[in-house]
Tab-separated table of C-alpha atoms in Angstrom:
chain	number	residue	atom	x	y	z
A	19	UNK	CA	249.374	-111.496	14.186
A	20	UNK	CA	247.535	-112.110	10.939
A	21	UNK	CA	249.791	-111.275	7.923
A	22	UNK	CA	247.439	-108.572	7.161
A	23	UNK	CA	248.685	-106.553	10.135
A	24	UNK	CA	251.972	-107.129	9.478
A	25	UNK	CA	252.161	-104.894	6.339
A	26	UNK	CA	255.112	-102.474	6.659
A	27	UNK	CA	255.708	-103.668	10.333
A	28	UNK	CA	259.647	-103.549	9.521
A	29	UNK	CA	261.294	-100.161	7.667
A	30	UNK	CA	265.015	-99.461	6.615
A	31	UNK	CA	266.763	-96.589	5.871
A	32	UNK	CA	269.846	-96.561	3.685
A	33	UNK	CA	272.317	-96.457	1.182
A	34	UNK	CA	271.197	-98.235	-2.174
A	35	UNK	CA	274.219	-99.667	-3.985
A	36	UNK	CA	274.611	-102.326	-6.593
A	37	UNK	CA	277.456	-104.483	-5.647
A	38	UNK	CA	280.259	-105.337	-8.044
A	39	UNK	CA	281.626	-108.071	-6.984
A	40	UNK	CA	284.817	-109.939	-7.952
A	41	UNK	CA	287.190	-112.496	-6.978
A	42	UNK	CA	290.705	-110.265	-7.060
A	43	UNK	CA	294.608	-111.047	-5.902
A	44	UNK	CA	296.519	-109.782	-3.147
A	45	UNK	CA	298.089	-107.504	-5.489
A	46	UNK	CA	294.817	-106.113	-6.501
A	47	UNK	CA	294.384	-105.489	-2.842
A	48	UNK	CA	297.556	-103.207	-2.555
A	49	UNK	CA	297.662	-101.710	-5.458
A	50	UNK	CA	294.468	-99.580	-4.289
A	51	UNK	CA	295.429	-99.885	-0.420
A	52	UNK	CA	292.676	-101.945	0.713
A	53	UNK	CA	292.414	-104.391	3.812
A	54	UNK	CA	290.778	-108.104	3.784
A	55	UNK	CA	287.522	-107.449	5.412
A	56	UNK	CA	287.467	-103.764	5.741
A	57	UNK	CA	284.671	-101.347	4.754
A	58	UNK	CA	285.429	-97.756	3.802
A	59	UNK	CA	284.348	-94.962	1.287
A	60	UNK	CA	285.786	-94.518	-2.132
A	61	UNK	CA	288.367	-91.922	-2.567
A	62	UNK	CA	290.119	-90.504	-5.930
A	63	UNK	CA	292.859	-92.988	-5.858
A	64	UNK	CA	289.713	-95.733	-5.678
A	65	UNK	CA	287.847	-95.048	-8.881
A	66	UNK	CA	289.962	-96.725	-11.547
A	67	UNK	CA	289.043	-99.965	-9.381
A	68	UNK	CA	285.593	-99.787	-10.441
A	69	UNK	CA	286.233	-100.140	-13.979
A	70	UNK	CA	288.706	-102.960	-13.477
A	71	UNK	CA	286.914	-105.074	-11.662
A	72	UNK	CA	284.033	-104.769	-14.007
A	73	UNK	CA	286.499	-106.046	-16.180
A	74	UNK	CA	287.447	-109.484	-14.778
A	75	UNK	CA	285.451	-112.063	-16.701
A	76	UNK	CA	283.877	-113.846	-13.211
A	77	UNK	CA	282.493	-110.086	-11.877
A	78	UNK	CA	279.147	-109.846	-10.865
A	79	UNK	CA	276.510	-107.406	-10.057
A	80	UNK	CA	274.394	-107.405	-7.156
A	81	UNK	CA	271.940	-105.041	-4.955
A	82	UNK	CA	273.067	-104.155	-1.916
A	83	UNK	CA	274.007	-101.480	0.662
A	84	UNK	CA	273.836	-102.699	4.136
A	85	UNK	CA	270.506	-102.047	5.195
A	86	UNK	CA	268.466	-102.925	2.098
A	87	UNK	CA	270.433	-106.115	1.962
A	88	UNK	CA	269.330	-106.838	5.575
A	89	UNK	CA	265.312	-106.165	5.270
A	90	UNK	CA	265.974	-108.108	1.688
A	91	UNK	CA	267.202	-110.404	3.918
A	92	UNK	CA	264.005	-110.127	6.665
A	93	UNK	CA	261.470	-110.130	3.565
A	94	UNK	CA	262.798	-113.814	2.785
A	95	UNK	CA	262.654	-114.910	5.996
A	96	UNK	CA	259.246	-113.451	6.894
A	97	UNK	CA	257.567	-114.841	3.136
A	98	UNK	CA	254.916	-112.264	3.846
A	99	UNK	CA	253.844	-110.476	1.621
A	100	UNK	CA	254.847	-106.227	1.783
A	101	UNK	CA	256.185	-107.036	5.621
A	102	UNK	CA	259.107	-104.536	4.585
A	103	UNK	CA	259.728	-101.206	3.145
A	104	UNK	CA	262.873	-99.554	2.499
A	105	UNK	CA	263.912	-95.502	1.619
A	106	UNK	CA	267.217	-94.387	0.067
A	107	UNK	CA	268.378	-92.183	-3.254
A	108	UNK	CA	269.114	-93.936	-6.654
A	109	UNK	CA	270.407	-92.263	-9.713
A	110	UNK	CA	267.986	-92.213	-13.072
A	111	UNK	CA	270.074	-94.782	-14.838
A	112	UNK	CA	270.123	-98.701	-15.932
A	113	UNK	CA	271.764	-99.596	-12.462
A	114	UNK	CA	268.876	-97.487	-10.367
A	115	UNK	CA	266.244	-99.669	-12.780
A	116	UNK	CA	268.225	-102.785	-12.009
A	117	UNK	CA	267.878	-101.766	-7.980
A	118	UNK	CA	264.061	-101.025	-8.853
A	119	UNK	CA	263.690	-104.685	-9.975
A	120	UNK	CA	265.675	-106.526	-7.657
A	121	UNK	CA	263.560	-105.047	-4.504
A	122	UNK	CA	260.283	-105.656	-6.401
A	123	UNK	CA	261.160	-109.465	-7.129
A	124	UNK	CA	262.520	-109.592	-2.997
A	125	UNK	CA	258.955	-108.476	-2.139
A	126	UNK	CA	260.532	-104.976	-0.710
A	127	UNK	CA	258.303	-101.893	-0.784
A	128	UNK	CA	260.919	-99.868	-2.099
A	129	UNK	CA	260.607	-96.089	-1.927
A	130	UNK	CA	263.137	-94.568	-4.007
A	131	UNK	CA	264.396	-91.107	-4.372
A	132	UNK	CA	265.606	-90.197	-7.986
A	133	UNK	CA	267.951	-87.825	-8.289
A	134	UNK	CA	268.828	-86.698	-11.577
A	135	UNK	CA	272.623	-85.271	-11.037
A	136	UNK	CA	274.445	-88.127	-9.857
A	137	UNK	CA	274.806	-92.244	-10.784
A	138	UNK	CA	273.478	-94.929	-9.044
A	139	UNK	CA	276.022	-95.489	-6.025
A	140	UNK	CA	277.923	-98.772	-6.384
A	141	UNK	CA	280.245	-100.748	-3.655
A	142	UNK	CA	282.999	-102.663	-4.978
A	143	UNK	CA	283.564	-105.934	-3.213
A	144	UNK	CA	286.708	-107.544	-3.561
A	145	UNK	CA	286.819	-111.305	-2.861
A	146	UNK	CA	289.999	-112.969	-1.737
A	147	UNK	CA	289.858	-116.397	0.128
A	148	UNK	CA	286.009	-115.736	0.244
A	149	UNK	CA	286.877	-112.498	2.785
A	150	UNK	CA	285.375	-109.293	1.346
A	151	UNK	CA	286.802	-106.490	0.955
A	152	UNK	CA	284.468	-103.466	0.826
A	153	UNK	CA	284.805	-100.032	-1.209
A	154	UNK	CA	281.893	-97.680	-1.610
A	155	UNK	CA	281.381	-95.262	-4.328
A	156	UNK	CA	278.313	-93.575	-2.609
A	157	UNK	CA	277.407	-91.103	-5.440
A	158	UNK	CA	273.412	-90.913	-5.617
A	159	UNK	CA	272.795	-93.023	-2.125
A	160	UNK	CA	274.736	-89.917	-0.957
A	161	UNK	CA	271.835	-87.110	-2.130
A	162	UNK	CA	269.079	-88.630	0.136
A	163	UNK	CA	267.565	-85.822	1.177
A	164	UNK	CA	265.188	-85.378	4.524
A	165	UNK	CA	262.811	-84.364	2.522
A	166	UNK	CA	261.989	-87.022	0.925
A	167	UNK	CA	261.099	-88.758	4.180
A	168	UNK	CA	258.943	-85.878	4.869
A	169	UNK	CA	256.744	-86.528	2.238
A	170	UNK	CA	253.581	-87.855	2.709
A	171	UNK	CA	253.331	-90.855	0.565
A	172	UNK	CA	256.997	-91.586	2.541
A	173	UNK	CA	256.368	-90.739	5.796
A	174	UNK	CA	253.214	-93.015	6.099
A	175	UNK	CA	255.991	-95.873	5.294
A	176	UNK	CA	257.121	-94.269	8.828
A	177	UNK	CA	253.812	-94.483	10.669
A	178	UNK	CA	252.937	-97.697	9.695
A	179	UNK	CA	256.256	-99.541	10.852
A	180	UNK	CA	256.465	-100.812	14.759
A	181	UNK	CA	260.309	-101.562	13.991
A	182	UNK	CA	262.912	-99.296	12.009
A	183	UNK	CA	266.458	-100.275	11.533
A	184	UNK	CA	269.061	-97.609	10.029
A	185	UNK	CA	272.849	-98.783	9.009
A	186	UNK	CA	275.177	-96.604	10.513
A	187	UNK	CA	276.433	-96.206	7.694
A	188	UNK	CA	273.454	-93.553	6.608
A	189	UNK	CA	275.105	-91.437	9.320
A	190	UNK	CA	277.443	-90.203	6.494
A	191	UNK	CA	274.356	-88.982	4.207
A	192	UNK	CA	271.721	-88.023	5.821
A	193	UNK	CA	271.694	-88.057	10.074
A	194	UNK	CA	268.547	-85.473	9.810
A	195	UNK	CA	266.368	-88.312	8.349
A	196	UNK	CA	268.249	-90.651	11.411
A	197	UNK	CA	267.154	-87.721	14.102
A	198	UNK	CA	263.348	-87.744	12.695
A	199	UNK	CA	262.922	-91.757	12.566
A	200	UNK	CA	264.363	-91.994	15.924
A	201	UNK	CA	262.129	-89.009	17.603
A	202	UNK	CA	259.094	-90.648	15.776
A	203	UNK	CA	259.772	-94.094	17.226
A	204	UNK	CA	260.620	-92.955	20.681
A	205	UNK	CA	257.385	-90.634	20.549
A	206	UNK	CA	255.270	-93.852	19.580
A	207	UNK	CA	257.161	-96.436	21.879
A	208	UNK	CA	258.384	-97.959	18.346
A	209	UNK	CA	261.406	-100.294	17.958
A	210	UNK	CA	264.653	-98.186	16.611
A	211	UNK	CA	267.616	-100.353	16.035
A	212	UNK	CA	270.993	-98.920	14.160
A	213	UNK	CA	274.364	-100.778	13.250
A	214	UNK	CA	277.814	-100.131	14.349
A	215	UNK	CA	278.903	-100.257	10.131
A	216	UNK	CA	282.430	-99.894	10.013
A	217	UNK	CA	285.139	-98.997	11.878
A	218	UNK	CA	285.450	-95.375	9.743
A	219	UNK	CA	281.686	-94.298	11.269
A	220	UNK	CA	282.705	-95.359	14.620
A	221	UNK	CA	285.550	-93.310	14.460
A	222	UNK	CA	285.115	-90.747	11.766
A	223	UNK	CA	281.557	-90.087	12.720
A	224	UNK	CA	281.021	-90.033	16.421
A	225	UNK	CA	279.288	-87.049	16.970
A	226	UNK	CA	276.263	-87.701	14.672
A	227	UNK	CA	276.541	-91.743	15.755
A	228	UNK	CA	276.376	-90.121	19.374
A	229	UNK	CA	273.174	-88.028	18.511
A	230	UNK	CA	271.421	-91.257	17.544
A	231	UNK	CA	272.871	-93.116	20.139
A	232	UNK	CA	270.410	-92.185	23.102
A	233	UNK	CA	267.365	-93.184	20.805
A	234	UNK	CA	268.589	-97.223	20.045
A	235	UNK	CA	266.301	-100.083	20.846
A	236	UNK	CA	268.969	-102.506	19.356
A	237	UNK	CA	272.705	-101.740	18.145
A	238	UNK	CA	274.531	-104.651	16.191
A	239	UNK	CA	277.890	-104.523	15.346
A	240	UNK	CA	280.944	-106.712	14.694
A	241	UNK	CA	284.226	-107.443	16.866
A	242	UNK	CA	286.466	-105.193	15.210
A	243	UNK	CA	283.727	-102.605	15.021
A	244	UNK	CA	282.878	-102.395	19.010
A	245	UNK	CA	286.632	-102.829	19.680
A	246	UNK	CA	286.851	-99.575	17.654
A	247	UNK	CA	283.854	-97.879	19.221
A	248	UNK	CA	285.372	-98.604	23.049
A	249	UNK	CA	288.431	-97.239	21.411
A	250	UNK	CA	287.590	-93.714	20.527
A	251	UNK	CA	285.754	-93.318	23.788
A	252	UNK	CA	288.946	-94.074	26.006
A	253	UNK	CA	287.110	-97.509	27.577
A	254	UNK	CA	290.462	-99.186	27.477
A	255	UNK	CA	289.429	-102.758	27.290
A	256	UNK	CA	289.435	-104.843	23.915
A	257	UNK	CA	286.778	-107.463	26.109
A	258	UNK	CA	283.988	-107.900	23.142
A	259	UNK	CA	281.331	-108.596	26.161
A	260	UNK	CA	282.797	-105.993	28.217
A	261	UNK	CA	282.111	-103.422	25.616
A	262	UNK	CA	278.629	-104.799	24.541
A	263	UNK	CA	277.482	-104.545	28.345
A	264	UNK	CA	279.065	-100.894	28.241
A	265	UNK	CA	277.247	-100.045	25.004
A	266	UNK	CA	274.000	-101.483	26.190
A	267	UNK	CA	274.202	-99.566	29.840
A	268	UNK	CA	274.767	-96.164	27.498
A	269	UNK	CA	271.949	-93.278	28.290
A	270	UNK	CA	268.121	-93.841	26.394
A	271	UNK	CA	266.249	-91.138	25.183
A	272	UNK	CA	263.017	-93.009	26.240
A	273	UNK	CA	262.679	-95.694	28.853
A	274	UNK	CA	260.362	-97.997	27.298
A	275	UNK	CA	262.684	-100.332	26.175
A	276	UNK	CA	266.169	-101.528	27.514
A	277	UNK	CA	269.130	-101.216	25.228
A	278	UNK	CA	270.026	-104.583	23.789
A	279	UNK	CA	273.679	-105.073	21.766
A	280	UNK	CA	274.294	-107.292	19.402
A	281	UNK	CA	278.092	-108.215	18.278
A	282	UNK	CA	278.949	-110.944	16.290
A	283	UNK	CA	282.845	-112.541	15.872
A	284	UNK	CA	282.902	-113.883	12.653
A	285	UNK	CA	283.331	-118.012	13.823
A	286	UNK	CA	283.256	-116.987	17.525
A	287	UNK	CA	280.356	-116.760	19.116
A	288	UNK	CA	277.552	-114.331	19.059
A	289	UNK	CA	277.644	-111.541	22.640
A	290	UNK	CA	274.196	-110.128	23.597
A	291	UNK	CA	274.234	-107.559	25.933
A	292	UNK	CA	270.867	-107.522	27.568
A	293	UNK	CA	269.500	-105.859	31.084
A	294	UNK	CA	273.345	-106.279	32.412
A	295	UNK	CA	274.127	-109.644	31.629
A	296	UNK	CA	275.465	-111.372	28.341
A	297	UNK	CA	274.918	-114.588	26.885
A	298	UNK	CA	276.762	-116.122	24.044
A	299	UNK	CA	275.767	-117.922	20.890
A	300	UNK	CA	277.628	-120.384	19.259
A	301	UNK	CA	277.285	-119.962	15.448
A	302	UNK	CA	276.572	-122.659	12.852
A	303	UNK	CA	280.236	-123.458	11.649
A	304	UNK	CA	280.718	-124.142	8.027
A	305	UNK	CA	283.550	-126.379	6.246
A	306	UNK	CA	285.721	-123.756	4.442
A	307	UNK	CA	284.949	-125.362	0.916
A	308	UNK	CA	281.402	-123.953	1.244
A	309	UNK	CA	282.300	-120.396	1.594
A	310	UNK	CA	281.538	-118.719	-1.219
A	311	UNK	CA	282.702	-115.176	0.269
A	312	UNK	CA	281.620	-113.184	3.679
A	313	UNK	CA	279.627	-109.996	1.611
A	314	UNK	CA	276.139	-109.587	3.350
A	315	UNK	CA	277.134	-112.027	6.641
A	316	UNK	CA	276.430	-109.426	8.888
A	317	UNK	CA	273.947	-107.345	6.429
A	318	UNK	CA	272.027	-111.374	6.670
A	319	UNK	CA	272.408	-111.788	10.101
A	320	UNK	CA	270.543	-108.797	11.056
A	321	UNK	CA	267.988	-109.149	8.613
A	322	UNK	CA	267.384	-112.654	9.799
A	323	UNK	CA	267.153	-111.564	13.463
A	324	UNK	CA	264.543	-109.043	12.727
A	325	UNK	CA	262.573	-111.119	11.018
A	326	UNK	CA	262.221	-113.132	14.211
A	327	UNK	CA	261.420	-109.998	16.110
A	328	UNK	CA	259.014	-108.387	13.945
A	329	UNK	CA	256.962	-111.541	14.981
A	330	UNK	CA	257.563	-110.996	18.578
A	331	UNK	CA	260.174	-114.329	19.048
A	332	UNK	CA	262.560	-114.367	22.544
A	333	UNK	CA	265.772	-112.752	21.678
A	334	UNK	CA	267.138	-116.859	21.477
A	335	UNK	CA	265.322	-117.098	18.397
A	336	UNK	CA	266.029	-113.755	17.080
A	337	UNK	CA	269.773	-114.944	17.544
A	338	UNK	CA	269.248	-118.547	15.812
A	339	UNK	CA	267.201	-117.126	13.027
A	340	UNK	CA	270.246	-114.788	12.355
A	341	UNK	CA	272.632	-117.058	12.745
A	342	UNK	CA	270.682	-119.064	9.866
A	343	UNK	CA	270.447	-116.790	7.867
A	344	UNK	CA	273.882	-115.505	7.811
A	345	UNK	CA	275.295	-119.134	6.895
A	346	UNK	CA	273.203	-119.176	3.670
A	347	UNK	CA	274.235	-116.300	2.869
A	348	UNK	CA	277.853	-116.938	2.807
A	349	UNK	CA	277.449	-120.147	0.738
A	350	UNK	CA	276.229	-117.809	-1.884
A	351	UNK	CA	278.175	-114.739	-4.239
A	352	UNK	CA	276.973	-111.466	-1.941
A	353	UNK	CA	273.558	-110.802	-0.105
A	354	UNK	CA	271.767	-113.340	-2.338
A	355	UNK	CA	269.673	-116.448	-1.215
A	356	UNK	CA	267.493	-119.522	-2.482
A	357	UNK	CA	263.720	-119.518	-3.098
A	358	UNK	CA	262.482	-120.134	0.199
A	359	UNK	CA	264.215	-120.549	3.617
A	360	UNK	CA	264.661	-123.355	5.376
A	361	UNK	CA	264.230	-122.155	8.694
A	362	UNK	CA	261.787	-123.545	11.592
């Protein structure tokens, strides 16, 4: 394809957040109940954390929210110009400018909602031994309205992508906008492709993750995640490649294209379920003294993989782009990256 007809091939649909992220203790981890490498949503006893962290002399701040940080991720891959677009809610305030900014400098055509009652949302990311810790003051990400999407000057973002990935995370905020992406693309034989999240949406959020379900292309997810998903549904097996194959052979709303499940294992290597078989990956391991911290691994993984399939690559590539793009990632504080990749 010429890179002209590549404008807005990929679209995500998400929760905005600026990251504040920190290198904390132990203690700071119980003192507000949290686990190493966890992800969940910010409740009362969470919201002094915010403050303290911002606090700590070494914190920084960072866009993020899973699926912008993956098409950020895609964007830098792809270096073509306004090859991605992305729709979620900001607040009117010096952290939704900041967001504004950071997309326009990552090439992103960014189509934010503004909504004037509520702050920017923010996720707190707590590093100890470079494993993240997530927690997720949604706030304004959590007023995205479907709408919004129904607009025209938004919806045309809609029209014009072949490919549309959705955290599963978004679930929580707004699973009419999910339903109308995911009609559209099965109506148009378009690519729709979702992510497991977090443990809390598989289990917390089943019945609007199982309304999706039927319309996904691509589902990625991590170990702990599918182990989780198998879980609520009674599979009784904790067999990663067991449970993608399960996932993958899960009813389609559309039979144009096969269910394909992606799970990565952190160091272990990468399962893809595809047309009843599974093949493994080996990932690109990394001397511990170059890990910065884990935030946006997975978020860079995908983004990496769909920048492979945007341009049409065998799933392999997809797979090796991702797996690229997931170790730079790590070497650096959150979802952030160099200039260019180095990726052929």
């Amino acid at each position: 394809m010429a890179s002209g007809s590549y404008e807005g091939v990929l679209l995500g649909m998400g929760n905005p957040l600026l990251d504040i992220s920190a290198v904390v203790d132990e203690a700071f981890l119980a003192k507000y109940d949290l686990k190493p490498g966890n992800s969940i949503l910010a409740e009362e006893k969470h919201l002094p954390m915010y403050d303290e962290l911002g606090s700590k002399g070494n914190t920084e701040y960072i866009a993020g929210g899973a699926t912008q940080n993956s098409i950020r991720v895609a964007q830098w891959m792809l270096q073509i110009p306004g090859a991605t677009s992305f729709m979620g809610c900001i607040g009117k305030d010096k952290f939704g400018e900041e967001m504004r900014n950071n997309a326009q400098t990552a090439g992103v055509n960014a189509h934010y909602y503004e909504d004037s009652s509520a702050p920017t949302g923010t996720c707190a990311v707590c590093v100890v031994g470079g494993e993240r810790s997530l927690v997720a003051n949604l706030s304004a990400a959590n007023c995205y309205k479907c709408e919004h999407l129904k607009r025209p000057e938004n919806w045309t973002l809609v029209e014009k992508a072949k490919y549309i990935y959705i955290a599963g995370f978004f679930l929580t905020v707004s699973p009419d906008s999910i339903q109308l992406a995911a009609e559209h693309a099965a109506a148009t034989n378009k690519v729709f492709m979702m992510n497991l999240s977090a443990p809390f949406i598989c289990e917390f959020f089943r019945d609007a993750q199982e309304k999706a379900f039927p319309y996904v292309d691509y589902i990625f997810g991590n170990e702990t995640e599918a182990r989780t998903f198998a879980k609520v549904r009674g599979w009784e097996t904790e067999n990663v490649e067991e449970i993608a194959l399960k996932i993958s052979q899960l009813p389609k709303a559309s039979g144009t294209h096969k269910r394909i499940t992606v799970i990565t294992q952190g160091c272990d290597p990468v399962v893809v379920a595809d047309d009843g078989k599974v093949k493994t990956f080996p990932v690109i391991l990394l001397p511990k003294e170059k890990l910065v911290d884990t935030n946006g691994a997975g978020d860079a993984f995908v983004g990496g993989f769909l920048s492979q399939l945007v341009q049409e690559k065998s799933i392999d590539e997809c797979v090796r782009a991702a797996c690229y793009a997931a170790n730079v990632v790590i070497q650096h504080s959150g979802c952030t990256y160099p200039e260019k990749p180095d990726f052929n």
